[in-house]
Every structure is written in structure tokens, then in C-alpha cells.
Amino acid sequence: MKVQSLPGFRDFDPERMALRNHILSTWREVALAWGFEEYDGPPLEPLELYIEKSGPEIVEQLFNFTDKGGREVALRPEMTPTIVRMLGGRIKGMPLPVRWFSMPQLFRYEKQQRGRLREHFQLNMDIVGETSVDADADLVCAAFEVLRRLGLTSDDVVARISDRRILRQLLLESGVPENALHVAYNVIDKVERDPRATCIQRLVAIGVDEKSADRILRFAEMSLDDIRREFPESGELRSIAEELDRYFEAITNLGFGEWVRFDMKIVRGLAYYTGIVFEIFDRKGELRAICGGGRYDGLFASLTDSDVPALGFGFGDVVLGELLRDRSLVPKVSSGPDTVVIPVDESVRPAALKLVAALRRQGRRVVFPYGKSGVGKTLKKAASQGIAQAWILGPDELARNEVKVRELSSGEETSRDLSGVLGETSGG
């Protein structure tokens, strides 16, 4: 029977594993540099955790089942509910803000396409218990720093920034019923993909007249200055716009002013967002969103007995990997051996194995032939594997307390004092 991997799931051979490690190590470096602490949760959670947050329709996107104890469970599709569950019962006794990050593998039963699979790894960074817009600015800059360390610039990517509070206020003033706001959000979220007539029809269907529907679609094109000019009497909109000015100023002072632009078409699909939201895209527009997040100030109150503000983002590895490949930024990193120790004959094998152990303790990635093998054959095989050095030990070398070191790329050969090499790790 020929067994294949499931659709939407990946095998990680050494080459793909090297890219995955490159991405995850960069995520961890940046999160730690930003002063975040790492956490994790179980890959299997109660199904109700996701239904309470997103509604029963979310089940269609989950890998869920009844376990052997009769519990309804699901593989985690995201981490926000997990961090809310973990912190909800203890946040009142913790110093605020809490800065936590995680790098889980997540699962969604979705149609696979470029940039979207049924599993992926994701960097989650969340700040809990902070209302200042400086936190929003600092958080998005962490995502920019990840991209910068991976070799990308503001010429490659841009964060499109919006604010749910502005959009909510404009939609309510245009006649959208509060219980239909989620439909209007969805219309604006898809305004770049759906025909204008279709968008208007969907707005009319929730009770908005055609003139107001057309006005709502114009909101998607507005700048902050447009909003100020068109709604000069709205103190609430003016206050939010001033807060966004401070947000963009903080991003500039943190060194990433060229990486952002205001864009009212950014909504974020999840209903729990309450304030500033963002999505990062490649400038060429060839890929799905690379990263997205924002403020979710009401989620803790809806799922726990703690009412604290919060914000965060999710940064997946699938689209990011596609972008790095498109920009030729995948590092050529070898995770294989860099050194081979070759005993010339079996009489020196005990000494050769001691040399192997010493070199490994020094941090080298060392292999040796397990059975009898000629020196020439072993050297040829090592060169084909990309191994850099061969340490060759024969009876004559052992008698002189030496070992030959050959650079396989050039053939240059030197001798090393064997006792000295072994002595470098004798204390360990």
C-alpha cells in the first residue's frame, strides 16, 4: 500500500526544515528582543472555546471530533482563545502589561491554495492590559523587524492600517443596523475583489438605501484627512484620527515609517477586533496577507470574568516562505555534517572514536564510517555530501601523536597535535 501525506499538510525534509528553523529562530529572536515571554498551550482544546468566540459556523473550518471520553474537541486553529483562557483566571494578580509570544502549529480545514494550507506555524505576539497607542505601534514594528532580519525592506512589503472604531461610526451614521455591522465589514473587506454592483446589493439587503450604500463604498477610499474634512463636527472621529496620528508618529520614531499606510479597506475578518487593525502585504500584490492583527479589547470580557484591553497579531510561515523564495532570500544553510573522522585501519579505530567525541563536544557536526571503508572512498563520499573537513588518523599519525586535517574543497592538508585536540574537552 502506498501511503501519501494528507492534502494541505507538509513533509519537512532537511532543506524545508532549514527554512522553517530560519523563520522560527528569527521570530523568537525578535520576540525576545521586544521583551516578550514565550508560552504554549495544548494542540487540542475544547470545541466550545472556539464556538464561544466565533460562533457555531467556525466548526466548518476546524478539525474537530468527539474524543474517547465523550468530549467535543478541536485541533487549535488559532492561539488567541488559548491565551485568553490561560490568562483569564490569573490576569488580575499579574503585573501589567503582559507580553507573551508563542510559535504554535495551527490547523484549519480549508481549501488549500498558494499561501494557504491546512496546517502552518505561526508567530503570535500579544500585549494584554495596555491601552496606549504606543503598544499598537510597538507591536506592528515587531512584525516589521522580523521581515527586516529576513532580508526584506519597505520596497518589498507594506502594512495597510485601519481602525474598526472609525469604520463602525461611519457605518452606523450611514444607516447600517448594529446587528448587521458584520455584513458591512465583510463587504468592505472584499471591495477589492467583488464587483461594485454586488457590494451595493449586499448592503441594500441589510436595509441600507442605494445612495447610502454608494457612500459606504466611498468610505473605503478615504484618507484620515478626508475623514476630517467630511466629518468636521464629529468629535469622536476627530479624537480617533488624532490617536492614529500618534500611532503613525510612534512607528516613524521606531524606524519603520516607510512601511505603513492608512487604508480603510482593511477590516480583518474576525469579529472581535475593536480598534486599530493591520495586514501586511507584499508590494507587488502577488500573495495573500503575510501577517495581520489588531486590538481586541472586548474579548477577555466575553470569554472570562476579566475585562482587560488586549492586542496581538498572527504571522504565518506559509506565505512568508513563499515571499522569501520569490525574493531569493532563502538561506543556503547546511544542517548536515561538517567534519568526517577517518580511521586508516581498524587498529586506530578506538583512538578515532575518542577524536570523534572530542570534536563533537567542541561543537562540530561529526560523522565517521561505521564499518571498514577505504580512505579514498570515504573522502569522495564526504566531498559529495558537502563536508568541509576530513580528520585522518593512521598508525603513523597515532605514533607521532598527530592527526591530519584536510580541507576537502582545496585539498590543503595540515597536522594537528592529537593530545591537544583531545585535551580541549578533557574537563567536560
mmCIF file with all atom_site columns, N, CA and C in Angstrom, residues 171-172 175-182 206-208:
data_model
loop_
_atom_site.group_PDB
_atom_site.id
_atom_site.type_symbol
_atom_site.label_atom_id
_atom_site.label_alt_id
_atom_site.label_comp_id
_atom_site.label_asym_id
_atom_site.label_entity_id
_atom_site.label_seq_id
_atom_site.pdbx_PDB_ins_code
_atom_site.Cartn_x
_atom_site.Cartn_y
_atom_site.Cartn_z
_atom_site.occupancy
_atom_site.B_iso_or_equiv
_atom_site.pdbx_formal_charge
_atom_site.auth_seq_id
_atom_site.auth_comp_id
_atom_site.auth_asym_id
_atom_site.auth_atom_id
_atom_site.pdbx_PDB_model_num
ATOM 1  N N  . LEU A 1 171 ? -20.329 53.591 9.494  1.00 0.00 ? 171 LEU A N  1
ATOM 2  C CA . LEU A 1 171 ? -21.380 52.669 9.051  1.00 0.00 ? 171 LEU A CA 1
ATOM 3  C C  . LEU A 1 171 ? -22.686 52.925 9.802  1.00 0.00 ? 171 LEU A C  1
ATOM 4  N N  . LEU A 1 172 ? -22.613 53.143 11.101 1.00 0.00 ? 172 LEU A N  1
ATOM 5  C CA . LEU A 1 172 ? -23.819 53.418 11.874 1.00 0.00 ? 172 LEU A CA 1
ATOM 6  C C  . LEU A 1 172 ? -24.476 54.715 11.415 1.00 0.00 ? 172 LEU A C  1
ATOM 7  N N  . GLY A 1 175 ? -26.662 54.356 8.313  1.00 0.00 ? 175 GLY A N  1
ATOM 8  C CA . GLY A 1 175 ? -27.882 53.577 8.355  1.00 0.00 ? 175 GLY A CA 1
ATOM 9  C C  . GLY A 1 175 ? -27.706 52.078 8.464  1.00 0.00 ? 175 GLY A C  1
ATOM 10 N N  . VAL A 1 176 ? -26.505 51.599 8.697  1.00 0.00 ? 176 VAL A N  1
ATOM 11 C CA . VAL A 1 176 ? -26.305 50.156 8.866  1.00 0.00 ? 176 VAL A CA 1
ATOM 12 C C  . VAL A 1 176 ? -26.777 49.769 10.270 1.00 0.00 ? 176 VAL A C  1
ATOM 13 N N  . PRO A 1 177 ? -27.722 48.826 10.373 1.00 0.00 ? 177 PRO A N  1
ATOM 14 C CA . PRO A 1 177 ? -28.156 48.382 11.713 1.00 0.00 ? 177 PRO A CA 1
ATOM 15 C C  . PRO A 1 177 ? -26.996 47.751 12.470 1.00 0.00 ? 177 PRO A C  1
ATOM 16 N N  . GLU A 1 178 ? -26.953 47.952 13.766 1.00 0.00 ? 178 GLU A N  1
ATOM 17 C CA . GLU A 1 178 ? -25.823 47.440 14.547 1.00 0.00 ? 178 GLU A CA 1
ATOM 18 C C  . GLU A 1 178 ? -25.692 45.923 14.420 1.00 0.00 ? 178 GLU A C  1
ATOM 19 N N  . ASN A 1 179 ? -26.838 45.220 14.343 1.00 0.00 ? 179 ASN A N  1
ATOM 20 C CA . ASN A 1 179 ? -26.765 43.764 14.243 1.00 0.00 ? 179 ASN A CA 1
ATOM 21 C C  . ASN A 1 179 ? -26.341 43.283 12.855 1.00 0.00 ? 179 ASN A C  1
ATOM 22 N N  . ALA A 1 180 ? -26.164 44.226 11.915 1.00 0.00 ? 180 ALA A N  1
ATOM 23 C CA . ALA A 1 180 ? -25.712 43.868 10.567 1.00 0.00 ? 180 ALA A CA 1
ATOM 24 C C  . ALA A 1 180 ? -24.332 44.446 10.255 1.00 0.00 ? 180 ALA A C  1
ATOM 25 N N  . LEU A 1 181 ? -23.669 44.977 11.273 1.00 0.00 ? 181 LEU A N  1
ATOM 26 C CA . LEU A 1 181 ? -22.336 45.554 11.050 1.00 0.00 ? 181 LEU A CA 1
ATOM 27 C C  . LEU A 1 181 ? -21.366 44.526 10.469 1.00 0.00 ? 181 LEU A C  1
ATOM 28 N N  . HIS A 1 182 ? -21.470 43.273 10.930 1.00 0.00 ? 182 HIS A N  1
ATOM 29 C CA . HIS A 1 182 ? -20.545 42.250 10.456 1.00 0.00 ? 182 HIS A CA 1
ATOM 30 C C  . HIS A 1 182 ? -20.688 42.033 8.953  1.00 0.00 ? 182 HIS A C  1
ATOM 31 N N  . ILE A 1 206 ? -29.296 44.498 3.690  1.00 0.00 ? 206 ILE A N  1
ATOM 32 C CA . ILE A 1 206 ? -29.347 44.638 5.153  1.00 0.00 ? 206 ILE A CA 1
ATOM 33 C C  . ILE A 1 206 ? -30.061 45.923 5.570  1.00 0.00 ? 206 ILE A C  1
ATOM 34 N N  . GLY A 1 207 ? -30.753 46.583 4.584  1.00 0.00 ? 207 GLY A N  1
ATOM 35 C CA . GLY A 1 207 ? -31.588 47.730 4.926  1.00 0.00 ? 207 GLY A CA 1
ATOM 36 C C  . GLY A 1 207 ? -30.997 49.092 4.632  1.00 0.00 ? 207 GLY A C  1
ATOM 37 N N  . VAL A 1 208 ? -29.906 49.157 3.881  1.00 0.00 ? 208 VAL A N  1
ATOM 38 C CA . VAL A 1 208 ? -29.275 50.436 3.532  1.00 0.00 ? 208 VAL A CA 1
ATOM 39 C C  . VAL A 1 208 ? -29.770 50.850 2.147  1.00 0.00 ? 208 VAL A C  1
#
